Coordinates of C-alpha atoms in Angstrom, one line a residue:
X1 CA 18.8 19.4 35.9
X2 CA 19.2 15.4 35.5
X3 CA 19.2 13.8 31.8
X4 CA 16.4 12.1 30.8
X5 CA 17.2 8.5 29.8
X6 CA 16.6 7.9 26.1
X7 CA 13.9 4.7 25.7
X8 CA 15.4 1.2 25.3
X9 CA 14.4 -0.2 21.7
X10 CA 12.2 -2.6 21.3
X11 CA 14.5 -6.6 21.0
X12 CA 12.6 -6.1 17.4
X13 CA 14.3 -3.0 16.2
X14 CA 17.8 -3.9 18.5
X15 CA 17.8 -7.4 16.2
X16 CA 17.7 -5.1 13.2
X17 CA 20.3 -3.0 14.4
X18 CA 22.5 -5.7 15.6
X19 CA 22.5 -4.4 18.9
X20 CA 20.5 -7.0 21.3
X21 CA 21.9 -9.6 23.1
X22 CA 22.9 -12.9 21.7
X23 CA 20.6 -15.8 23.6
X24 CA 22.5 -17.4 26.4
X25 CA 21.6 -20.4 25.4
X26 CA 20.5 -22.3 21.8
X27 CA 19.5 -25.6 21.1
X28 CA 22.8 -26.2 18.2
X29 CA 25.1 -24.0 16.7
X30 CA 23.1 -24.0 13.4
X31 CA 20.7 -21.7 14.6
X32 CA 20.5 -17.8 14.7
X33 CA 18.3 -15.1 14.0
X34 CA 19.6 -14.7 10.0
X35 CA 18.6 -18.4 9.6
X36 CA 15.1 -17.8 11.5
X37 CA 14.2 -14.6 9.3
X38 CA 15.7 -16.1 5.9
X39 CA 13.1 -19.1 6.3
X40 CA 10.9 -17.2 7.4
X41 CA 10.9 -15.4 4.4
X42 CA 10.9 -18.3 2.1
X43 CA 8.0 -19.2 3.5
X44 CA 6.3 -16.2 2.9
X45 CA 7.2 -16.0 -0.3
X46 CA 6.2 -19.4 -1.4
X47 CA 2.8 -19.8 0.7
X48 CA 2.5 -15.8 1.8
X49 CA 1.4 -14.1 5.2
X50 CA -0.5 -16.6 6.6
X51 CA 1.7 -19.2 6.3
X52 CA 4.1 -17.7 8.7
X53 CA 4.3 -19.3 12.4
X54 CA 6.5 -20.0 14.8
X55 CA 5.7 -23.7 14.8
X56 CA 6.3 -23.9 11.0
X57 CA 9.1 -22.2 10.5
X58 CA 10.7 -24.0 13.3
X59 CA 9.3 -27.2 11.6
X60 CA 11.2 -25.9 8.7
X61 CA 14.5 -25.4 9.8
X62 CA 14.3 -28.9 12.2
X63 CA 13.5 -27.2 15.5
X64 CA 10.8 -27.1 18.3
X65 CA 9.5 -23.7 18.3
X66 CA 10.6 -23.1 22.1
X67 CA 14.1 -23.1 20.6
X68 CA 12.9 -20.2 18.0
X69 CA 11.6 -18.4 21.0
X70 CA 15.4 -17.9 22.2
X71 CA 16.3 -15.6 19.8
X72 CA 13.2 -13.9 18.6
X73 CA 10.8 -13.9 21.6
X74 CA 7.8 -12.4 19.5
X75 CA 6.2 -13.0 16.0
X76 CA 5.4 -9.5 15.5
X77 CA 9.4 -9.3 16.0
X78 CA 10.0 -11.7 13.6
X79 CA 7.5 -9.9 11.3
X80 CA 9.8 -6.6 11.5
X81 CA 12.8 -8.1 10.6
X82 CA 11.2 -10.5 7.8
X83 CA 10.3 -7.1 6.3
X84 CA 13.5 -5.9 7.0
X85 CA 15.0 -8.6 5.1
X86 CA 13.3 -8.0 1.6
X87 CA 13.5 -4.4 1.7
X88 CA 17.0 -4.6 1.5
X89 CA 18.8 -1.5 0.4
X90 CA 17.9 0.9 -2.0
X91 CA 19.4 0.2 -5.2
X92 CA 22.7 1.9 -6.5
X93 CA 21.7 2.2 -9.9
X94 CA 19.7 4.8 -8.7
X95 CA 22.2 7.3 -8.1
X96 CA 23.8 6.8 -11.7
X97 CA 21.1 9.2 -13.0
X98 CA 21.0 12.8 -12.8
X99 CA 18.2 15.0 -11.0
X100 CA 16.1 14.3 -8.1
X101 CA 13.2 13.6 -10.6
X102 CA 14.9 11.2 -12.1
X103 CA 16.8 9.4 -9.0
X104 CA 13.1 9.5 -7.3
X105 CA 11.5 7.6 -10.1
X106 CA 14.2 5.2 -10.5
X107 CA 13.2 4.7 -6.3
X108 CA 9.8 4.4 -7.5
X109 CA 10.5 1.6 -9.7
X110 CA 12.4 0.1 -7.2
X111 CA 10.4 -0.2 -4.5
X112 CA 7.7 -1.8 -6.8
X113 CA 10.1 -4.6 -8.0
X114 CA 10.3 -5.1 -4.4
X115 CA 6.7 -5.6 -3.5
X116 CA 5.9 -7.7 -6.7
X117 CA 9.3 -10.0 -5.4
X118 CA 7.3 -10.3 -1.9
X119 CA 3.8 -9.6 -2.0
X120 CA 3.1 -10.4 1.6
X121 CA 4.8 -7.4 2.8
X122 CA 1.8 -5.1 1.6
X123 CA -0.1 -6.9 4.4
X124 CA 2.0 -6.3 7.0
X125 CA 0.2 -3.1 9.4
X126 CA 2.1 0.3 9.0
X127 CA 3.0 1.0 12.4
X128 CA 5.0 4.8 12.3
X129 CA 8.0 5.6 10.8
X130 CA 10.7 3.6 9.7
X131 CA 13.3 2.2 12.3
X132 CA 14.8 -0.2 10.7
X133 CA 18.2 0.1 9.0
X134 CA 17.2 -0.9 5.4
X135 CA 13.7 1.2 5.8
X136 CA 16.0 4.0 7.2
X137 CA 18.3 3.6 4.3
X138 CA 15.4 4.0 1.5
X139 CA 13.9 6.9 3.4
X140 CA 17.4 8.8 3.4
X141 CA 17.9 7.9 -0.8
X142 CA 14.7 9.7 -1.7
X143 CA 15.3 12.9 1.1
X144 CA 19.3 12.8 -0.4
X145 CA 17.8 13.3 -4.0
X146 CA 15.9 16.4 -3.1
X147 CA 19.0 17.9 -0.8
X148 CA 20.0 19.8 -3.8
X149 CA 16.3 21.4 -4.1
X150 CA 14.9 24.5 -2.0
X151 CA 12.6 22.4 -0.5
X152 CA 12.9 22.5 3.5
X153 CA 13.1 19.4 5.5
X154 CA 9.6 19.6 6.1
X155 CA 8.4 19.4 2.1
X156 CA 11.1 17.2 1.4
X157 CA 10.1 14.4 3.3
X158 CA 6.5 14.9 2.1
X159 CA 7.7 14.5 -1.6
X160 CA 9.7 11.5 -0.4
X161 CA 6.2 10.0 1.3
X162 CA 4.6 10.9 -1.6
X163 CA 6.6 8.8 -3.9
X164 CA 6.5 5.5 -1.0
X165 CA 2.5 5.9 -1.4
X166 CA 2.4 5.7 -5.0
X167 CA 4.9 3.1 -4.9
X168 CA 2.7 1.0 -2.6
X169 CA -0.9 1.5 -4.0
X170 CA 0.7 0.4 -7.2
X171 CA 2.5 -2.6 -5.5
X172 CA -0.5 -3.5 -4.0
X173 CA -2.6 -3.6 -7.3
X174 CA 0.0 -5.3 -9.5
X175 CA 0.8 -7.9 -6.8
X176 CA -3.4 -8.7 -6.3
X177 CA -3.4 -9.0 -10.6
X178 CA 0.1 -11.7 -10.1
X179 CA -1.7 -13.4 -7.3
X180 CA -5.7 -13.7 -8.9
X181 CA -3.7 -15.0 -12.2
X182 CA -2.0 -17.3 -10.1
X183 CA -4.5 -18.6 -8.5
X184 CA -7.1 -18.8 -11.6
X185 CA -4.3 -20.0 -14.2
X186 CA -4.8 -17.0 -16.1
X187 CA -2.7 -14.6 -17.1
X188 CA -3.0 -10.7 -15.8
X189 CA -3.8 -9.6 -19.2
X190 CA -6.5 -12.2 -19.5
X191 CA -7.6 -11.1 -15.9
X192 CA -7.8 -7.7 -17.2
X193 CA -10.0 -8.7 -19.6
X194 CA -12.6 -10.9 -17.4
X195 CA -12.7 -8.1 -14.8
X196 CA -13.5 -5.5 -18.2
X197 CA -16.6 -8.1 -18.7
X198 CA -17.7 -8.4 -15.2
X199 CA -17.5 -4.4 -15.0
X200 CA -19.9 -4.5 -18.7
X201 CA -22.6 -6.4 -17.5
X202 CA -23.4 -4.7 -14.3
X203 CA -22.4 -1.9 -14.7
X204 CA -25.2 0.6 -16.3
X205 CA -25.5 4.0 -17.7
X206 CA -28.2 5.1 -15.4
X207 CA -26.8 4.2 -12.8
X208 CA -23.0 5.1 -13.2
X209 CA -22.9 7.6 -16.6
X210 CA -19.2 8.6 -15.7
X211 CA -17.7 4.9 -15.1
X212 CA -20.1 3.3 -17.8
X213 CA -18.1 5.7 -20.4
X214 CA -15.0 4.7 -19.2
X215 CA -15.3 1.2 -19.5
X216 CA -17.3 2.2 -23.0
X217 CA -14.1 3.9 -23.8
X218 CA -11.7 0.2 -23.0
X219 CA -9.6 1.8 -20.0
X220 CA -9.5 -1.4 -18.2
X221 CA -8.1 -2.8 -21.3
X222 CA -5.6 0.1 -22.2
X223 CA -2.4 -0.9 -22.2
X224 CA -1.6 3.0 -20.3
X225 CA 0.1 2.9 -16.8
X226 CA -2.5 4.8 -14.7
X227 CA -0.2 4.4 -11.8
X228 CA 3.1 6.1 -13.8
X229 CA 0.7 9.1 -15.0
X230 CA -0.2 9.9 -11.5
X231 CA 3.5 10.0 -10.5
X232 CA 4.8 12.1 -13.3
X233 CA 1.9 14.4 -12.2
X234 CA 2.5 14.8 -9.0
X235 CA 6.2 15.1 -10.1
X236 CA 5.4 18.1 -12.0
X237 CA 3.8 19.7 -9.6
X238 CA 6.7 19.3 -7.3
X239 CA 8.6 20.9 -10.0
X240 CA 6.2 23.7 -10.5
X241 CA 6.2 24.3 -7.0
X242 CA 10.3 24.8 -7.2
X243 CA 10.1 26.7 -10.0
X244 CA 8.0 28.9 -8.2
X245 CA 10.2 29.4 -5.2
X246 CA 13.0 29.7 -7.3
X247 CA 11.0 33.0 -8.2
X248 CA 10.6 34.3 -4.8
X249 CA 7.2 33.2 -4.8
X250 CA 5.8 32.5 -0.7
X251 CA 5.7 28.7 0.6
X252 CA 2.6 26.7 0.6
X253 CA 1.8 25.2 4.1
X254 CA -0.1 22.6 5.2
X255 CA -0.5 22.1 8.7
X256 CA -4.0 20.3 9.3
X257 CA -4.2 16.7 9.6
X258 CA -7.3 14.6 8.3
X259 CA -8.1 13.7 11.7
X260 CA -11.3 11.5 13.7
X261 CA -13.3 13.1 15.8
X262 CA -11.9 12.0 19.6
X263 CA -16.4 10.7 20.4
X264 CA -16.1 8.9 17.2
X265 CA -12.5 7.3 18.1
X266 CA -14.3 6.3 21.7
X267 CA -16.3 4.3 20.2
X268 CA -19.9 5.5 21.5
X269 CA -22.2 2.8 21.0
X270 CA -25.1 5.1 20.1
X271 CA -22.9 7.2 17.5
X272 CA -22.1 3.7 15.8
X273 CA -26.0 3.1 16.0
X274 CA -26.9 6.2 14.3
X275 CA -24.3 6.0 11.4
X276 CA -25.4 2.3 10.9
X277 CA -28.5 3.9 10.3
X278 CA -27.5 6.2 8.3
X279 CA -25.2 3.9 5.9
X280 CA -28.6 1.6 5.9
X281 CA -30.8 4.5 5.0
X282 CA -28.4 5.6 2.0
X283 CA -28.4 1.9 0.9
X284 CA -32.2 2.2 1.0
X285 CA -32.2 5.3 -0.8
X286 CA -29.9 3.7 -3.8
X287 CA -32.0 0.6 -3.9
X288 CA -34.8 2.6 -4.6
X289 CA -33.1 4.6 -7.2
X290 CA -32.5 1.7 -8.6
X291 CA -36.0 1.0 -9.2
X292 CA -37.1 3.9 -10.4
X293 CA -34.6 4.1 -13.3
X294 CA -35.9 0.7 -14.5
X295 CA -39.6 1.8 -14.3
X296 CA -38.5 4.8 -16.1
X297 CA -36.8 2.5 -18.9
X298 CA -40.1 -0.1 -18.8
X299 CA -42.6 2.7 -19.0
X300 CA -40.6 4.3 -21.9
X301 CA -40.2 1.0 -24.0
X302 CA -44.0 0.7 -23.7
X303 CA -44.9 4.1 -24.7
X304 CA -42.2 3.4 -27.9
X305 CA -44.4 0.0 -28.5
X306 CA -47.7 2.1 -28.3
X307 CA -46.6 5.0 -30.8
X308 CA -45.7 1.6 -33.5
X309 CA -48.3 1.6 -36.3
X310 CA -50.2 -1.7 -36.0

């Protein structure tokens, strides 16, 4: 029986690890990969994403990007380790506090800091799981805080996911509120307020009760963490679930995955048709909706002007 031979890693993920082979040859002894990635980063965090390249971050450190090209042969390489970079390690502050509830929000809170430092990592594609040393590192601080819980492996790192996803959708929306009041000179409470407005004046009663009685109600403009509540819910339920199998009660388990359909992943050109059609039809069909609520509200302020006394 012959062993199989495990894969080679990709130059991205040996740079990370410290593990790939130093160029043979490089233009001065000023550069390396830790110079490359540390501009790099600058970059990104003055100008974002999109001001990354090869050509300008060689142009920033006084190179031709052939020279760059020595030690990282690929942008998407640089990319990985540019992330790899500002993730850093988890904090150690958050192992001063006692409880994997309270050790996995203190993660939370973390990892939030992180994406509101650099921004431009949201926009980097999630590609599978996390190879990386630092990304390893935060992955093993929120499975170690739940070691101590009956959770199996299995539910454990679903908790841990759990907590990266709300950490993320809340990165994502604080960092777009930093960058519009950036951009617009205003601050993100005073962006709060013009997107409350913008929300008032189209949306309608008719059309949207449920949202219209929110906005009625000032949630844009509460001062309330809807990010933190969902957390601490979720948390809770994690706890419940615990509590419960500290009872005796059974597992839960969830083994189906929200999943395409393999004709709609294979792109069939008369599948797209027909849902095009279909997205056009329900477009149609709100449109027309549309128009019917304001004859309705027309034909009613009529009838109230008819009923007046002369």
């Amino acid at each position: 029986m012959t062993e199989t031979e495990p894969p080679e890693l990709p130059r991205g993920i040996a740079l990370a690890w410290g593990v790939a082979a130093n160029p043979q040859r490089g233009p001065k002894r000023e550069m390396s990969v830790e110079k490359i990635v540390d501009a790099a980063v600058e970059l990104a965090d003055a100008e974002g994403i999109g001001a990354v390249s090869m050509a300008a971050v060689a142009a920033k450190l006084g190179f031709t990007p052939m020279s760059l090209y020595r030690y990282v042969t690929a942008k998407d390489d640089l990319l990985l380790l540019m992330q790899e970079q500002a993730t850093g390690l988890p904090p150690a502050s958050h192992l001063e506090v006692d409880g994997w509830r309270a050790r996995l929000l203190a993660l939370y809170e973390a990892q939030i800091m992180l994406y509101l430092r650099h921004p431009w990592m949201l926009s980097l594609p999630i590609t599978g799981s996390p190879i990386t040393p630092n990304s390893s590192a935060w992955l093993d601080a929120g499975l170690a805080a739940l070691e101590e819980t009956p959770l199996t492996a299995e539910e454990r790192l679903a908790v841990a996911l759990a907590m990266t996803g709300h950490a993320r959708w809340c990165g994502i929306v604080l960092a777009g509120y930093t960058e519009q009041a950036r951009g617009s000179g205003l601050t993100p409470d005073e962006v709060s307020a013009r997107e409350a407005e913008l929300f008032d004046r189209v949306i309608t009663a008719e059309e949207f009760p449920a949202l219209h009685r929110a906005i009625e109600d000032d949630v844009f403009l509460s001062a309330a963490d809807p990010f933190r509540f969902g957390v601490e819910r979720t948390l809770d339920g994690v706890a419940a679930y615990i509590a419960a199998l500290e009872r005796g009660e059974p597992r839960s388990v969830a083994t189906d995955w929200v999943d395409l359909e393999p004709v709609e992943l294979a792109g069939d050109r008369r599948l797209k048709e027909a849902q095009r059609a279909v997205r056009d039809a329900e477009k149609a069909l709100r449109v027309a909706h549309k128009i019917e609520r304001q004859a309705l509200r027309e034909a009613r302020e009529r009838l109230a002007k008819a009923k007046k006394p002369a």
